[in-house]
Amino acid sequence: MIGLVGPIRRSASLLAMVGLLGAVGACGRGDTNRRGPSNDLLIVGYDREPDTMNRYATHILEDIESCVVEGLVVNDERMNIVPLLAAKVPTLENGGVVLRPDGGMDVTWTLRPGVKWHDGVAHTSADVKFTVDAINKGDWKPESVDGFDRITAVDTPDSLTAVVHYREVYAPYRLQFVRGTLPRHVLAGRDLNAATDYNRAPLGTGPYRVAEWKTGEYILLERVANYWQGAEYPKIQRLLFKFLTNTTTRINQLKSGEVHLVALVPWDKVRELRPLPALRLNQVMGNGYEHVSLNEQRFAPFREVAVRQALAHAVDRTLIVNTLLDTLVQVVNGPIQPLSSAYEPAVRAYNYDPAAARRLLDGGGWQPGADGIRAKGGTRLSFTLITQAGFAIRENVAQALQQQFREIGVEVKVQLVDGTAISSLWFNGDFDAMLHWWQQGADPEITLFFASDRTPPAGRNINYMKDDALTKLLYRSDRTVNEVERSGLLKEAQRRLAELAPEIPLYNTAKIDAVPARLQGFTGNPTNAGPFWNVYRWEMAPP
Amino acid sequence: MMRVVGRRVAQSVPLLLLISLLLFGLLHLAPGGPLSMYLENPNVRPEDIERLRRAMGLDRPVSVQYVTWLLAFVRGDWGYSYADGRPVLDRVVERIPATLELIGVAALMALLAAVPAGVLAAARRRVDLITNGVAVAGISLPVFWFGLLLQLVFASALGWLPSSGRRSFDGGDLIDRLSHLVLPATVLAVVLAAAWSRYLRRAVRESLGMPFIEVARARGLSESRLLWRHALPLALPTFVTVVLLDAAMLASGAVVTESIFAWPGIGSLFTESLAKRDYAVLMAFLMIGSVAVLLLNLLADVLVVWLDPRARQGS
């Protein structure tokens, strides 16, 4: 036994070492891990590491990028398009937009005077022209060339005026430069694909610059002096974006105070965070909607409007919103959401009415079989509903739909698919029905989703619906710059869509951000631009 | 010995080629691709996706893509990440130190726990009962769950340790870095220590049954000396093999651990790249893993020969 003393002692040493490490941790956590939010430092828990800081090459969320590089316009918290680096938003009424007799249009952007890049060089119309030319040259890989490919030339009569010539009328022109401009004096003559220095620390005009990007860990932004909106802005000195891809880790850090702000809190975490006094949950209505796409090409019964309408009547959307979603969202009836100027509330709504659903199916000749599932001509009303795996709320909603459809004699098999795979499934039309959402930009264009010729791979009409009248309306709206006229066309399109019921709209998305309770000036944002659109105004109130 | 090593290395070449072919094929057969992340974004039109597909060379047949990749890979040109356009080599190299730091410390912690536990368990029934219970629990713990549990208790509830990252952004001194290492390294170490202590226990017990141990005992050697100076060295070759072969398991465990603790290592890079189907980065990761497994196998063989005189005679 005495012989074992040595090893035991060594084991004890090991335990002591582990304890020491714990103690080291306790000492080491110090200020840096847990200090509260202040005007010196605000720590943001971010769900991904950006691929690039170049706003034209990034995708979906541009939160960090938008703190550095500003657009000529920006979307505010009500989704209005307001001028930022532009002095005003060009319209037909203010003479900024001129429709040419040859079918094209000219848009004149007047830039705000006195704006300088972070290196002190003036921001001018030459930067606007350089941006368009760089994107249209074709040897660079921006995420999208939408709209730019319709520009024939940019004139710069003076340093603050850029006249953009379009070969055809382009209705979403107001958002053409929402991602800002590229600095000509830095990038001219360079291969933009290989401009890693710019792509990782872009030169901007915004309130912050990139101080450090520690790959896999964080991006630190620091305020720029003499920001053009006023030397007193931004109020917060440094913003630290920590990359925390694991949702539980992100929420745990928010609760422990290691991060101070988390944008886009998953809805199923809201209950957990609501009681925390140090936090405020800021909610805005999102510009996206959850719905069930019905693939008419793959599952023939969906080609019958009565079947689609019956399915819409079978879903108790209010129950889903009240129970599974804690009333965080609202029931919607179409693809254009309430914040859009083109939103049409007066469309046919499919209230929960299983009796009406059964009547529609009976009328269509769909009779219940021995197992209770309806069939016609040997075809059973049975389909597979795919949705994203690992998205707890969506999995619950899919199960609710399965149960509710079963009550009218329709069989649904739920299949969970991983996030990357699901995109390619719909792109190939390889599904019967799909529960998912579209997150839309501030422009109300929906042609891509519903025009007859916009089925994959040419578009996102994954319902494979074909309606000539609707298609005509949608294309007319895309060629109309007058906002009132365009909204009228889109409202008509929404009414027709509701009658045709190509998909089942469920509820809109809510954007919920967890912010420090003392943070002032934070408003959130319904678009993909994210809540950092007015970050220069944010300020921590004294405790 | 050198001839054996040379032969093994030569055998590895066709094996690696086959592995690369299988991995490349499987990755490209999986649904989704580098551009699927754009599909949910209405701002990226199908025309844009097609333009990007051509620009990235994804419109070419998979066989052509494979041959192109292979020739470049062999030349040391690992291509560019589909996600951020940076050289794959840069992306991988900048992540490797963090992973080595994590698995190195975890392996050290595991060895420090497993060696005494395994040796003592082989000799003492009471110790065996305790270590067996602890080891079974350790082996059964899902890394994901265990990691989150530690995070919840020691970071969120008690606030003793940071819950993620490799260092504080404005810290970075030794104590700060050690504090960040504690939780992720513990998660990995517990699983490893549990398995290794069991292996060592069995190997030492087998050694204790050898006739020469009986002879030594009859000659009056102390139990402690028998155990540590005679039985343990005899058990070491088997144990070393197991430890080295487990390095592959360590790497896979690190993928999950790094994800939970936002550890900026190659495991996190793999998880992110998998979600984006970033073929170039994924292939680099998988090939590095394959080469590492082959090298560790080779190293295990060499070490066994070096540690065990009988094997040396055999070779």
PDB file of N, CA and C in Angstrom, chain A residues 3-4 7 11 14 21 25-26 29 32-35 49 51 141-146 149 200 214-215 217-218 240 244 249 252-253 258 418 420 423-424 426 439 454 457-460, chain B residues 32 36 39-48 51 55 83-84 86 94-95 112-113 116 120 124 151-152 155 159-161 163-164 167-170 179 182 224 228 260 264 275-277:
ATOM      1  N   GLY A   3       3.509   1.525  -1.341  1.00  0.00           N
ATOM      2  CA  GLY A   3       4.006   1.741  -2.700  1.00  0.00           C
ATOM      3  C   GLY A   3       3.069   2.567  -3.568  1.00  0.00           C
ATOM      4  N   LEU A   4       1.839   2.600  -3.170  1.00  0.00           N
ATOM      5  CA  LEU A   4       0.878   3.342  -3.986  1.00  0.00           C
ATOM      6  C   LEU A   4       0.814   4.829  -3.633  1.00  0.00           C
ATOM      7  N   PRO A   7       1.901   7.193  -6.660  1.00  0.00           N
ATOM      8  CA  PRO A   7       0.877   7.456  -7.674  1.00  0.00           C
ATOM      9  C   PRO A   7      -0.294   8.276  -7.153  1.00  0.00           C
ATOM     10  N   SER A  11      -1.730  11.623  -8.478  1.00  0.00           N
ATOM     11  CA  SER A  11      -3.141  11.897  -8.845  1.00  0.00           C
ATOM     12  C   SER A  11      -3.626  13.138  -8.139  1.00  0.00           C
ATOM     13  N   LEU A  14      -2.515  16.012  -9.862  1.00  0.00           N
ATOM     14  CA  LEU A  14      -3.331  16.266 -11.054  1.00  0.00           C
ATOM     15  C   LEU A  14      -4.590  17.042 -10.698  1.00  0.00           C
ATOM     16  N   LEU A  21      -6.206  25.319 -12.547  1.00  0.00           N
ATOM     17  CA  LEU A  21      -6.710  25.863 -13.810  1.00  0.00           C
ATOM     18  C   LEU A  21      -8.013  26.604 -13.582  1.00  0.00           C
ATOM     19  N   GLY A  25      -8.765  30.412 -14.147  1.00  0.00           N
ATOM     20  CA  GLY A  25      -9.919  30.937 -14.880  1.00  0.00           C
ATOM     21  C   GLY A  25     -10.627  32.001 -14.079  1.00  0.00           C
ATOM     22  N   ALA A  26     -10.789  31.681 -12.774  1.00  0.00           N
ATOM     23  CA  ALA A  26     -11.523  32.631 -11.937  1.00  0.00           C
ATOM     24  C   ALA A  26     -10.796  33.973 -11.894  1.00  0.00           C
ATOM     25  N   ARG A  29     -10.867  35.675 -15.706  1.00  0.00           N
ATOM     26  CA  ARG A  29     -12.066  36.207 -16.354  1.00  0.00           C
ATOM     27  C   ARG A  29     -12.082  37.727 -16.273  1.00  0.00           C
ATOM     28  N   THR A  32     -12.391  41.768 -18.759  1.00  0.00           N
ATOM     29  CA  THR A  32     -12.628  41.679 -20.192  1.00  0.00           C
ATOM     30  C   THR A  32     -13.784  40.769 -20.556  1.00  0.00           C
ATOM     31  N   ASN A  33     -14.042  39.741 -19.769  1.00  0.00           N
ATOM     32  CA  ASN A  33     -15.090  38.801 -20.143  1.00  0.00           C
ATOM     33  C   ASN A  33     -16.476  39.225 -19.706  1.00  0.00           C
ATOM     34  N   ARG A  34     -16.552  40.015 -18.702  1.00  0.00           N
ATOM     35  CA  ARG A  34     -17.847  40.233 -18.121  1.00  0.00           C
ATOM     36  C   ARG A  34     -18.159  41.696 -17.819  1.00  0.00           C
ATOM     37  N   ARG A  35     -17.402  42.600 -18.371  1.00  0.00           N
ATOM     38  CA  ARG A  35     -17.727  43.973 -18.029  1.00  0.00           C
ATOM     39  C   ARG A  35     -19.033  44.352 -18.716  1.00  0.00           C
ATOM     40  N   GLU A  49     -19.458  34.283 -38.891  1.00  0.00           N
ATOM     41  CA  GLU A  49     -18.333  35.132 -39.267  1.00  0.00           C
ATOM     42  C   GLU A  49     -18.572  35.558 -40.707  1.00  0.00           C
ATOM     43  N   ASP A  51     -18.051  36.380 -44.531  1.00  0.00           N
ATOM     44  CA  ASP A  51     -17.063  35.904 -45.500  1.00  0.00           C
ATOM     45  C   ASP A  51     -16.160  37.057 -45.917  1.00  0.00           C
ATOM     46  N   LYS A 141     -16.590  39.123 -58.958  1.00  0.00           N
ATOM     47  CA  LYS A 141     -17.720  38.267 -58.589  1.00  0.00           C
ATOM     48  C   LYS A 141     -18.563  38.906 -57.479  1.00  0.00           C
ATOM     49  N   PRO A 142     -19.243  40.012 -57.774  1.00  0.00           N
ATOM     50  CA  PRO A 142     -20.155  40.525 -56.740  1.00  0.00           C
ATOM     51  C   PRO A 142     -21.304  39.541 -56.569  1.00  0.00           C
ATOM     52  N   GLU A 143     -21.953  39.615 -55.408  1.00  0.00           N
ATOM     53  CA  GLU A 143     -23.035  38.673 -55.135  1.00  0.00           C
ATOM     54  C   GLU A 143     -24.154  38.791 -56.188  1.00  0.00           C
ATOM     55  N   SER A 144     -24.513  40.018 -56.519  1.00  0.00           N
ATOM     56  CA  SER A 144     -25.592  40.199 -57.486  1.00  0.00           C
ATOM     57  C   SER A 144     -25.298  41.404 -58.370  1.00  0.00           C
ATOM     58  N   VAL A 145     -25.687  41.287 -59.631  1.00  0.00           N
ATOM     59  CA  VAL A 145     -25.543  42.447 -60.525  1.00  0.00           C
ATOM     60  C   VAL A 145     -26.929  42.975 -60.881  1.00  0.00           C
ATOM     61  N   ASP A 146     -27.905  42.596 -60.056  1.00  0.00           N
ATOM     62  CA  ASP A 146     -29.297  42.981 -60.310  1.00  0.00           C
ATOM     63  C   ASP A 146     -29.412  44.495 -60.448  1.00  0.00           C
ATOM     64  N   ASP A 149     -26.904  45.491 -64.342  1.00  0.00           N
ATOM     65  CA  ASP A 149     -26.818  45.007 -65.714  1.00  0.00           C
ATOM     66  C   ASP A 149     -27.795  45.754 -66.641  1.00  0.00           C
ATOM     67  N   ARG A 200     -11.298  42.816 -46.268  1.00  0.00           N
ATOM     68  CA  ARG A 200     -11.279  42.536 -44.823  1.00  0.00           C
ATOM     69  C   ARG A 200     -11.322  43.799 -43.976  1.00  0.00           C
ATOM     70  N   LYS A 214      -9.963  39.192 -36.063  1.00  0.00           N
ATOM     71  CA  LYS A 214      -9.263  38.001 -35.619  1.00  0.00           C
ATOM     72  C   LYS A 214     -10.062  36.817 -36.133  1.00  0.00           C
ATOM     73  N   THR A 215      -9.535  36.174 -37.159  1.00  0.00           N
ATOM     74  CA  THR A 215     -10.277  35.113 -37.834  1.00  0.00           C
ATOM     75  C   THR A 215     -10.763  34.046 -36.861  1.00  0.00           C
ATOM     76  N   GLU A 217     -12.653  34.450 -34.425  1.00  0.00           N
ATOM     77  CA  GLU A 217     -12.928  34.949 -33.077  1.00  0.00           C
ATOM     78  C   GLU A 217     -13.822  36.186 -33.073  1.00  0.00           C
ATOM     79  N   TYR A 218     -13.354  37.255 -33.669  1.00  0.00           N
ATOM     80  CA  TYR A 218     -14.150  38.490 -33.593  1.00  0.00           C
ATOM     81  C   TYR A 218     -13.704  39.520 -34.625  1.00  0.00           C
ATOM     82  N   LEU A 240     -17.643  45.338 -30.574  1.00  0.00           N
ATOM     83  CA  LEU A 240     -16.945  44.067 -30.750  1.00  0.00           C
ATOM     84  C   LEU A 240     -17.959  43.014 -31.178  1.00  0.00           C
ATOM     85  N   LEU A 244     -20.240  33.621 -32.567  1.00  0.00           N
ATOM     86  CA  LEU A 244     -20.741  32.522 -31.735  1.00  0.00           C
ATOM     87  C   LEU A 244     -21.802  31.783 -32.536  1.00  0.00           C
ATOM     88  N   THR A 249     -24.760  28.628 -27.016  1.00  0.00           N
ATOM     89  CA  THR A 249     -23.601  29.368 -26.517  1.00  0.00           C
ATOM     90  C   THR A 249     -23.879  30.867 -26.551  1.00  0.00           C
ATOM     91  N   ASN A 252     -26.336  31.729 -23.855  1.00  0.00           N
ATOM     92  CA  ASN A 252     -25.670  31.598 -22.544  1.00  0.00           C
ATOM     93  C   ASN A 252     -24.783  32.803 -22.268  1.00  0.00           C
ATOM     94  N   GLN A 253     -24.061  33.245 -23.278  1.00  0.00           N
ATOM     95  CA  GLN A 253     -23.166  34.393 -23.099  1.00  0.00           C
ATOM     96  C   GLN A 253     -23.961  35.675 -22.841  1.00  0.00           C
ATOM     97  N   GLU A 258     -21.373  38.043 -20.912  1.00  0.00           N
ATOM     98  CA  GLU A 258     -20.161  38.053 -21.734  1.00  0.00           C
ATOM     99  C   GLU A 258     -20.397  38.759 -23.060  1.00  0.00           C
ATOM    100  N   ASP A 418     -31.527  19.135 -43.938  1.00  0.00           N
ATOM    101  CA  ASP A 418     -30.592  20.153 -43.431  1.00  0.00           C
ATOM    102  C   ASP A 418     -30.613  21.398 -44.310  1.00  0.00           C
ATOM    103  N   THR A 420     -28.631  23.427 -45.918  1.00  0.00           N
ATOM    104  CA  THR A 420     -27.984  23.578 -47.220  1.00  0.00           C
ATOM    105  C   THR A 420     -28.673  22.710 -48.267  1.00  0.00           C
ATOM    106  N   SER A 423     -32.194  23.978 -49.893  1.00  0.00           N
ATOM    107  CA  SER A 423     -32.173  24.967 -50.972  1.00  0.00           C
ATOM    108  C   SER A 423     -32.053  24.289 -52.331  1.00  0.00           C
ATOM    109  N   SER A 424     -31.190  23.276 -52.383  1.00  0.00           N
ATOM    110  CA  SER A 424     -31.014  22.635 -53.679  1.00  0.00           C
ATOM    111  C   SER A 424     -32.215  21.769 -54.030  1.00  0.00           C
ATOM    112  N   TRP A 426     -35.385  22.527 -53.420  1.00  0.00           N
ATOM    113  CA  TRP A 426     -36.412  23.356 -54.060  1.00  0.00           C
ATOM    114  C   TRP A 426     -35.941  23.896 -55.391  1.00  0.00           C
ATOM    115  N   GLN A 439     -37.249  35.896 -47.000  1.00  0.00           N
ATOM    116  CA  GLN A 439     -36.959  37.194 -46.382  1.00  0.00           C
ATOM    117  C   GLN A 439     -36.748  38.168 -47.531  1.00  0.00           C
ATOM    118  N   ARG A 454     -40.982  32.304 -64.366  1.00  0.00           N
ATOM    119  CA  ARG A 454     -39.933  32.404 -63.347  1.00  0.00           C
ATOM    120  C   ARG A 454     -39.856  31.146 -62.469  1.00  0.00           C
ATOM    121  N   PRO A 457     -34.967  26.830 -63.223  1.00  0.00           N
ATOM    122  CA  PRO A 457     -33.890  27.626 -62.615  1.00  0.00           C
ATOM    123  C   PRO A 457     -33.972  29.122 -62.942  1.00  0.00           C
ATOM    124  N   ALA A 458     -35.047  29.561 -63.627  1.00  0.00           N
ATOM    125  CA  ALA A 458     -35.093  30.974 -64.022  1.00  0.00           C
ATOM    126  C   ALA A 458     -35.603  31.883 -62.908  1.00  0.00           C
ATOM    127  N   GLY A 459     -36.099  31.307 -61.828  1.00  0.00           N
ATOM    128  CA  GLY A 459     -36.652  32.143 -60.769  1.00  0.00           C
ATOM    129  C   GLY A 459     -37.021  31.334 -59.555  1.00  0.00           C
ATOM    130  N   ARG A 460     -37.865  31.909 -58.716  1.00  0.00           N
ATOM    131  CA  ARG A 460     -38.233  31.226 -57.472  1.00  0.00           C
ATOM    132  C   ARG A 460     -39.703  30.905 -57.396  1.00  0.00           C
TER     133      ARG A 460
ATOM    134  N   GLY B  32     -27.058  20.217 -52.240  1.00  0.00           N
ATOM    135  CA  GLY B  32     -26.593  21.565 -51.927  1.00  0.00           C
ATOM    136  C   GLY B  32     -25.184  21.760 -52.433  1.00  0.00           C
ATOM    137  N   SER B  36     -25.722  27.289 -52.690  1.00  0.00           N
ATOM    138  CA  SER B  36     -27.078  27.106 -52.154  1.00  0.00           C
ATOM    139  C   SER B  36     -27.416  28.175 -51.121  1.00  0.00           C
ATOM    140  N   LEU B  39     -29.558  30.877 -52.503  1.00  0.00           N
ATOM    141  CA  LEU B  39     -30.897  30.594 -53.032  1.00  0.00           C
ATOM    142  C   LEU B  39     -32.008  31.207 -52.196  1.00  0.00           C
ATOM    143  N   GLU B  40     -31.773  31.323 -50.882  1.00  0.00           N
ATOM    144  CA  GLU B  40     -32.826  31.863 -50.007  1.00  0.00           C
ATOM    145  C   GLU B  40     -32.884  33.388 -50.077  1.00  0.00           C
ATOM    146  N   ASN B  41     -31.926  33.981 -50.741  1.00  0.00           N
ATOM    147  CA  ASN B  41     -31.852  35.438 -50.768  1.00  0.00           C
ATOM    148  C   ASN B  41     -32.416  35.977 -52.075  1.00  0.00           C
ATOM    149  N   PRO B  42     -33.585  36.584 -52.020  1.00  0.00           N
ATOM    150  CA  PRO B  42     -34.215  37.061 -53.261  1.00  0.00           C
ATOM    151  C   PRO B  42     -33.402  38.127 -53.978  1.00  0.00           C
ATOM    152  N   ASN B  43     -32.440  38.758 -53.276  1.00  0.00           N
ATOM    153  CA  ASN B  43     -31.623  39.766 -53.953  1.00  0.00           C
ATOM    154  C   ASN B  43     -30.648  39.135 -54.940  1.00  0.00           C
ATOM    155  N   VAL B  44     -30.424  37.853 -54.772  1.00  0.00           N
ATOM    156  CA  VAL B  44     -29.523  37.162 -55.699  1.00  0.00           C
ATOM    157  C   VAL B  44     -30.392  36.393 -56.687  1.00  0.00           C
ATOM    158  N   ARG B  45     -30.464  36.913 -57.885  1.00  0.00           N
ATOM    159  CA  ARG B  45     -31.360  36.306 -58.883  1.00  0.00           C
ATOM    160  C   ARG B  45     -30.753  35.021 -59.441  1.00  0.00           C
ATOM    161  N   PRO B  46     -31.564  34.179 -60.038  1.00  0.00           N
ATOM    162  CA  PRO B  46     -31.031  32.964 -60.661  1.00  0.00           C
ATOM    163  C   PRO B  46     -29.940  33.280 -61.677  1.00  0.00           C
ATOM    164  N   GLU B  47     -30.086  34.417 -62.375  1.00  0.00           N
ATOM    165  CA  GLU B  47     -29.048  34.809 -63.333  1.00  0.00           C
ATOM    166  C   GLU B  47     -27.716  35.032 -62.615  1.00  0.00           C
ATOM    167  N   ASP B  48     -27.813  35.628 -61.413  1.00  0.00           N
ATOM    168  CA  ASP B  48     -26.592  35.868 -60.634  1.00  0.00           C
ATOM    169  C   ASP B  48     -25.973  34.545 -60.208  1.00  0.00           C
ATOM    170  N   ARG B  51     -24.197  33.011 -63.021  1.00  0.00           N
ATOM    171  CA  ARG B  51     -22.954  33.759 -63.282  1.00  0.00           C
ATOM    172  C   ARG B  51     -21.860  33.333 -62.288  1.00  0.00           C
ATOM    173  N   ALA B  55     -18.302  31.418 -62.830  1.00  0.00           N
ATOM    174  CA  ALA B  55     -17.071  32.072 -62.359  1.00  0.00           C
ATOM    175  C   ALA B  55     -16.279  31.165 -61.425  1.00  0.00           C
ATOM    176  N   ALA B  83     -16.171  30.489 -50.102  1.00  0.00           N
ATOM    177  CA  ALA B  83     -16.919  31.418 -49.249  1.00  0.00           C
ATOM    178  C   ALA B  83     -16.323  32.820 -49.268  1.00  0.00           C
ATOM    179  N   ASP B  84     -15.024  32.922 -49.015  1.00  0.00           N
ATOM    180  CA  ASP B  84     -14.480  34.272 -48.900  1.00  0.00           C
ATOM    181  C   ASP B  84     -13.377  34.587 -49.905  1.00  0.00           C
ATOM    182  N   ARG B  86     -10.405  33.659 -50.136  1.00  0.00           N
ATOM    183  CA  ARG B  86      -9.013  33.658 -49.687  1.00  0.00           C
ATOM    184  C   ARG B  86      -8.371  32.297 -49.959  1.00  0.00           C
ATOM    185  N   GLU B  94      -3.987  29.278 -40.529  1.00  0.00           N
ATOM    186  CA  GLU B  94      -4.231  30.207 -39.417  1.00  0.00           C
ATOM    187  C   GLU B  94      -5.076  29.556 -38.310  1.00  0.00           C
ATOM    188  N   ARG B  95      -5.740  28.441 -38.634  1.00  0.00           N
ATOM    189  CA  ARG B  95      -6.578  27.781 -37.628  1.00  0.00           C
ATOM    190  C   ARG B  95      -5.871  26.645 -36.894  1.00  0.00           C
ATOM    191  N   LEU B 112      -2.396  12.581 -17.849  1.00  0.00           N
ATOM    192  CA  LEU B 112      -2.100  12.745 -16.426  1.00  0.00           C
ATOM    193  C   LEU B 112      -3.158  12.073 -15.550  1.00  0.00           C
ATOM    194  N   ALA B 113      -4.371  12.012 -16.056  1.00  0.00           N
ATOM    195  CA  ALA B 113      -5.438  11.357 -15.286  1.00  0.00           C
ATOM    196  C   ALA B 113      -5.482   9.861 -15.579  1.00  0.00           C
ATOM    197  N   PRO B 116      -2.205   7.188 -14.016  1.00  0.00           N
ATOM    198  CA  PRO B 116      -2.342   6.681 -12.644  1.00  0.00           C
ATOM    199  C   PRO B 116      -3.638   5.909 -12.432  1.00  0.00           C
ATOM    200  N   LEU B 120      -3.392   2.004 -11.333  1.00  0.00           N
ATOM    201  CA  LEU B 120      -3.906   1.664 -10.007  1.00  0.00           C
ATOM    202  C   LEU B 120      -5.130   0.748 -10.096  1.00  0.00           C
ATOM    203  N   ARG B 124      -5.619  -2.575  -7.863  1.00  0.00           N
ATOM    204  CA  ARG B 124      -6.469  -2.432  -6.668  1.00  0.00           C
ATOM    205  C   ARG B 124      -7.947  -2.478  -7.015  1.00  0.00           C
ATOM    206  N   GLN B 151     -20.453  24.646 -19.616  1.00  0.00           N
ATOM    207  CA  GLN B 151     -20.594  26.067 -19.941  1.00  0.00           C
ATOM    208  C   GLN B 151     -21.658  26.720 -19.052  1.00  0.00           C
ATOM    209  N   LEU B 152     -22.754  26.002 -18.927  1.00  0.00           N
ATOM    210  CA  LEU B 152     -23.892  26.523 -18.150  1.00  0.00           C
ATOM    211  C   LEU B 152     -23.503  26.694 -16.678  1.00  0.00           C
ATOM    212  N   ALA B 155     -19.557  28.801 -16.486  1.00  0.00           N
ATOM    213  CA  ALA B 155     -19.482  30.131 -17.103  1.00  0.00           C
ATOM    214  C   ALA B 155     -20.734  30.951 -16.778  1.00  0.00           C
ATOM    215  N   GLY B 159     -19.917  31.782 -13.118  1.00  0.00           N
ATOM    216  CA  GLY B 159     -19.119  32.890 -13.631  1.00  0.00           C
ATOM    217  C   GLY B 159     -17.629  32.757 -13.367  1.00  0.00           C
ATOM    218  N   TRP B 160     -17.154  31.545 -13.187  1.00  0.00           N
ATOM    219  CA  TRP B 160     -15.734  31.340 -12.889  1.00  0.00           C
ATOM    220  C   TRP B 160     -14.856  31.421 -14.135  1.00  0.00           C
ATOM    221  N   LEU B 161     -15.406  30.979 -15.245  1.00  0.00           N
ATOM    222  CA  LEU B 161     -14.588  30.838 -16.449  1.00  0.00           C
ATOM    223  C   LEU B 161     -15.295  31.444 -17.657  1.00  0.00           C
ATOM    224  N   SER B 163     -16.913  31.410 -21.254  1.00  0.00           N
ATOM    225  CA  SER B 163     -17.624  30.288 -21.861  1.00  0.00           C
ATOM    226  C   SER B 163     -17.175  29.997 -23.277  1.00  0.00           C
ATOM    227  N   SER B 164     -16.430  30.887 -23.889  1.00  0.00           N
ATOM    228  CA  SER B 164     -16.030  30.587 -25.265  1.00  0.00           C
ATOM    229  C   SER B 164     -14.863  31.454 -25.696  1.00  0.00           C
ATOM    230  N   ARG B 167      -9.315  33.642 -26.241  1.00  0.00           N
ATOM    231  CA  ARG B 167      -8.741  34.680 -25.378  1.00  0.00           C
ATOM    232  C   ARG B 167      -9.706  35.849 -25.371  1.00  0.00           C
ATOM    233  N   SER B 168      -9.524  36.742 -24.405  1.00  0.00           N
ATOM    234  CA  SER B 168     -10.312  37.961 -24.418  1.00  0.00           C
ATOM    235  C   SER B 168      -9.722  38.870 -25.478  1.00  0.00           C
ATOM    236  N   PHE B 169     -10.552  39.669 -26.105  1.00  0.00           N
ATOM    237  CA  PHE B 169     -10.046  40.410 -27.258  1.00  0.00           C
ATOM    238  C   PHE B 169      -8.965  41.426 -26.869  1.00  0.00           C
ATOM    239  N   ASP B 170      -9.064  41.969 -25.641  1.00  0.00           N
ATOM    240  CA  ASP B 170      -8.001  42.891 -25.232  1.00  0.00           C
ATOM    241  C   ASP B 170      -7.171  42.287 -24.098  1.00  0.00           C
ATOM    242  N   SER B 179      -7.413  30.392 -18.918  1.00  0.00           N
ATOM    243  CA  SER B 179      -8.800  30.383 -18.445  1.00  0.00           C
ATOM    244  C   SER B 179      -9.760  30.019 -19.567  1.00  0.00           C
ATOM    245  N   VAL B 182      -9.651  26.039 -20.189  1.00  0.00           N
ATOM    246  CA  VAL B 182     -10.077  25.065 -19.182  1.00  0.00           C
ATOM    247  C   VAL B 182     -11.302  24.248 -19.632  1.00  0.00           C
ATOM    248  N   SER B 224       4.727  -1.736  -5.529  1.00  0.00           N
ATOM    249  CA  SER B 224       4.814  -0.471  -6.255  1.00  0.00           C
ATOM    250  C   SER B 224       5.847  -0.579  -7.380  1.00  0.00           C
ATOM    251  N   TRP B 228       4.997  -0.198 -11.393  1.00  0.00           N
ATOM    252  CA  TRP B 228       5.453   0.963 -12.160  1.00  0.00           C
ATOM    253  C   TRP B 228       6.711   0.709 -12.957  1.00  0.00           C
ATOM    254  N   ILE B 260     -18.993  24.315 -29.894  1.00  0.00           N
ATOM    255  CA  ILE B 260     -19.697  24.747 -28.685  1.00  0.00           C
ATOM    256  C   ILE B 260     -18.987  25.931 -28.030  1.00  0.00           C
ATOM    257  N   PRO B 264     -11.458  28.963 -32.072  1.00  0.00           N
ATOM    258  CA  PRO B 264     -11.178  29.281 -33.481  1.00  0.00           C
ATOM    259  C   PRO B 264     -10.193  28.321 -34.134  1.00  0.00           C
ATOM    260  N   ALA B 275     -21.338  23.703 -43.571  1.00  0.00           N
ATOM    261  CA  ALA B 275     -22.631  24.374 -43.722  1.00  0.00           C
ATOM    262  C   ALA B 275     -22.693  25.150 -45.043  1.00  0.00           C
ATOM    263  N   LYS B 276     -21.529  25.588 -45.515  1.00  0.00           N
ATOM    264  CA  LYS B 276     -21.503  26.361 -46.762  1.00  0.00           C
ATOM    265  C   LYS B 276     -21.106  25.506 -47.958  1.00  0.00           C
ATOM    266  N   ARG B 277     -20.878  24.217 -47.715  1.00  0.00           N
ATOM    267  CA  ARG B 277     -20.394  23.311 -48.769  1.00  0.00           C
ATOM    268  C   ARG B 277     -19.197  23.940 -49.482  1.00  0.00           C
TER     269      ARG B 277
END
